[in-house]
């Protein structure tokens, strides 16, 4: 199950960045989950329901989110915070949508809730779930999926 | 005379990316307008009809499926081709859209070429008519 989810995360994220952002990522890198002062990170989270129940999250630094926004919109900084949150959220939406499509092949219909995109400084909760970190430019971001129930019974 | 396109998506990022793709597409798009949800799209259509609608499916206030339904039930608008933009190719919402008369769909993430290839036959038919 872990392999199914992490493979889906890796495949979906690489595809979205190659096609929309035009950037090649390096997957499965080490990520320092240090948090920071408030506003230093952008968190996009999505509730999953249906065949599985959980939360998918994409976690960037604000610096990286800004750079991704500039690349998507072909603009130079400074960029309004609303534009950064929208762009970062939309990239996360496409990643999670693609992960969902891949996981549905294994587990059946999954619904994605309305995205929640916020600035934060908190450390990401690494105690549960599956995650893959990616190097993008000279920064690292993480995509994670946490299931609300023990998914071990889902595997055949 | 050029083709007028309405882009409907709650993400300003996606609207800007699609606008850029259309500007660079050499499809003869003369005018683009944007709306953040289905309700705003209907308000724009009431003021000035367009030739093609590109709409996201999942939006607040009024989603793309509801927008498609209203357009197809309106005598003045029902011949306007509507293409759906979605992360969920093959899902129930896409099937529902096509059965309600959507002219096609574009899956996110998309390339400029994919936008062009989905739109080209639709624009050609509009110009011919």
Short mmCIF file of N, CA and C in Angstrom, two decimals, chain A residues 15-16 19-20 71-74 83 86-87 90 93-94 97-98 100-101 104 109-110 112, chain B residues 9-14 16-17 20 24 56 87-89 91-92 107-111 114:
data_model
loop_
_atom_site.label_atom_id
_atom_site.label_comp_id
_atom_site.label_asym_id
_atom_site.label_seq_id
_atom_site.Cartn_x
_atom_site.Cartn_y
_atom_site.Cartn_z
N UNK A 15 4.74 14.65 -13.36
CA UNK A 15 3.97 15.00 -14.55
C UNK A 15 3.50 16.45 -14.50
N UNK A 16 2.93 16.86 -13.39
CA UNK A 16 2.39 18.22 -13.28
C UNK A 16 3.51 19.25 -13.46
N UNK A 19 4.76 19.26 -17.18
CA UNK A 19 3.81 19.78 -18.16
C UNK A 19 3.44 21.24 -17.88
N UNK A 20 3.10 21.57 -16.64
CA UNK A 20 2.56 22.91 -16.37
C UNK A 20 3.64 23.91 -15.98
N UNK A 71 7.22 31.33 -12.67
CA UNK A 71 7.42 30.44 -13.81
C UNK A 71 6.10 30.17 -14.52
N UNK A 72 5.05 29.92 -13.76
CA UNK A 72 3.73 29.63 -14.35
C UNK A 72 3.19 30.82 -15.11
N UNK A 73 3.32 31.98 -14.50
CA UNK A 73 2.69 33.18 -15.07
C UNK A 73 3.63 33.99 -15.96
N UNK A 74 4.89 33.54 -16.05
CA UNK A 74 5.90 34.22 -16.88
C UNK A 74 6.04 35.68 -16.44
N UNK A 83 -1.77 35.96 -5.51
CA UNK A 83 -1.39 35.23 -6.73
C UNK A 83 -0.55 34.00 -6.37
N UNK A 86 -2.83 31.35 -4.96
CA UNK A 86 -3.66 30.76 -6.03
C UNK A 86 -2.84 29.80 -6.89
N UNK A 87 -1.66 30.25 -7.30
CA UNK A 87 -0.83 29.41 -8.18
C UNK A 87 -0.36 28.15 -7.45
N UNK A 90 -3.21 25.85 -7.06
CA UNK A 90 -3.65 25.20 -8.29
C UNK A 90 -2.68 24.08 -8.69
N UNK A 93 -3.51 21.32 -6.47
CA UNK A 93 -4.79 20.75 -6.89
C UNK A 93 -4.57 19.75 -8.02
N UNK A 94 -3.73 20.11 -8.97
CA UNK A 94 -3.47 19.21 -10.10
C UNK A 94 -2.71 17.97 -9.64
N UNK A 97 -5.18 15.83 -7.70
CA UNK A 97 -6.14 15.27 -8.66
C UNK A 97 -5.55 14.10 -9.43
N UNK A 98 -4.30 14.23 -9.83
CA UNK A 98 -3.63 13.15 -10.55
C UNK A 98 -3.35 11.97 -9.63
N UNK A 100 -5.15 11.15 -7.08
CA UNK A 100 -6.49 10.54 -6.93
C UNK A 100 -6.81 9.63 -8.10
N UNK A 101 -6.58 10.12 -9.33
CA UNK A 101 -6.88 9.32 -10.51
C UNK A 101 -6.11 8.00 -10.49
N UNK A 104 -7.45 5.64 -7.70
CA UNK A 104 -8.78 5.11 -8.01
C UNK A 104 -8.69 3.80 -8.79
N UNK A 109 -13.74 4.81 -6.44
CA UNK A 109 -13.99 6.24 -6.57
C UNK A 109 -13.57 7.04 -5.32
N UNK A 110 -12.80 8.10 -5.55
CA UNK A 110 -12.33 8.97 -4.46
C UNK A 110 -12.77 10.39 -4.78
N UNK A 112 -12.35 14.56 -3.90
CA UNK A 112 -11.43 15.54 -3.31
C UNK A 112 -12.25 16.75 -2.86
N UNK B 9 -12.98 29.73 -14.68
CA UNK B 9 -12.24 28.92 -13.72
C UNK B 9 -12.06 29.75 -12.45
N UNK B 10 -12.19 29.10 -11.28
CA UNK B 10 -12.03 29.86 -10.04
C UNK B 10 -10.56 30.18 -9.76
N UNK B 11 -9.65 29.62 -10.52
CA UNK B 11 -8.23 29.92 -10.34
C UNK B 11 -7.80 30.98 -11.34
N UNK B 12 -7.34 32.13 -10.83
CA UNK B 12 -6.86 33.18 -11.73
C UNK B 12 -5.62 32.70 -12.48
N UNK B 13 -4.84 31.83 -11.85
CA UNK B 13 -3.65 31.27 -12.49
C UNK B 13 -4.03 30.51 -13.75
N UNK B 14 -5.00 29.64 -13.64
CA UNK B 14 -5.41 28.84 -14.80
C UNK B 14 -5.98 29.75 -15.88
N UNK B 16 -5.18 32.79 -16.53
CA UNK B 16 -4.07 33.50 -17.19
C UNK B 16 -3.29 32.56 -18.11
N UNK B 17 -3.07 31.34 -17.66
CA UNK B 17 -2.33 30.37 -18.49
C UNK B 17 -3.11 30.06 -19.76
N UNK B 20 -2.98 32.93 -22.16
CA UNK B 20 -1.68 32.99 -22.85
C UNK B 20 -1.64 31.96 -23.97
N UNK B 24 -1.32 32.72 -28.11
CA UNK B 24 -0.21 32.20 -28.90
C UNK B 24 -0.64 31.12 -29.89
N UNK B 56 -13.95 25.24 -16.18
CA UNK B 56 -13.58 24.27 -15.16
C UNK B 56 -14.86 23.59 -14.69
N UNK B 87 -9.45 17.94 -13.77
CA UNK B 87 -8.37 17.04 -13.38
C UNK B 87 -8.83 15.59 -13.51
N UNK B 88 -10.09 15.38 -13.82
CA UNK B 88 -10.67 14.04 -13.73
C UNK B 88 -11.16 13.49 -15.05
N UNK B 89 -10.29 13.21 -15.97
CA UNK B 89 -10.70 12.63 -17.24
C UNK B 89 -11.30 11.25 -17.01
N UNK B 91 -13.96 10.52 -15.40
CA UNK B 91 -14.79 10.41 -14.20
C UNK B 91 -16.26 10.68 -14.54
N UNK B 92 -17.11 10.42 -13.55
CA UNK B 92 -18.56 10.59 -13.74
C UNK B 92 -18.90 12.00 -14.21
N UNK B 107 -7.87 17.93 -20.03
CA UNK B 107 -7.47 17.43 -18.72
C UNK B 107 -6.31 18.25 -18.16
N UNK B 108 -6.42 18.62 -16.90
CA UNK B 108 -5.28 19.26 -16.22
C UNK B 108 -4.37 18.16 -15.69
N UNK B 109 -3.05 18.27 -15.78
CA UNK B 109 -2.30 19.37 -16.39
C UNK B 109 -2.35 19.30 -17.92
N UNK B 110 -2.25 20.43 -18.56
CA UNK B 110 -2.36 20.48 -20.01
C UNK B 110 -1.19 21.27 -20.60
N UNK B 111 -0.87 20.97 -21.85
CA UNK B 111 0.12 21.75 -22.58
C UNK B 111 -0.62 22.72 -23.50
N UNK B 114 -2.12 20.85 -26.35
CA UNK B 114 -3.39 20.17 -26.04
C UNK B 114 -4.56 21.13 -26.10
#
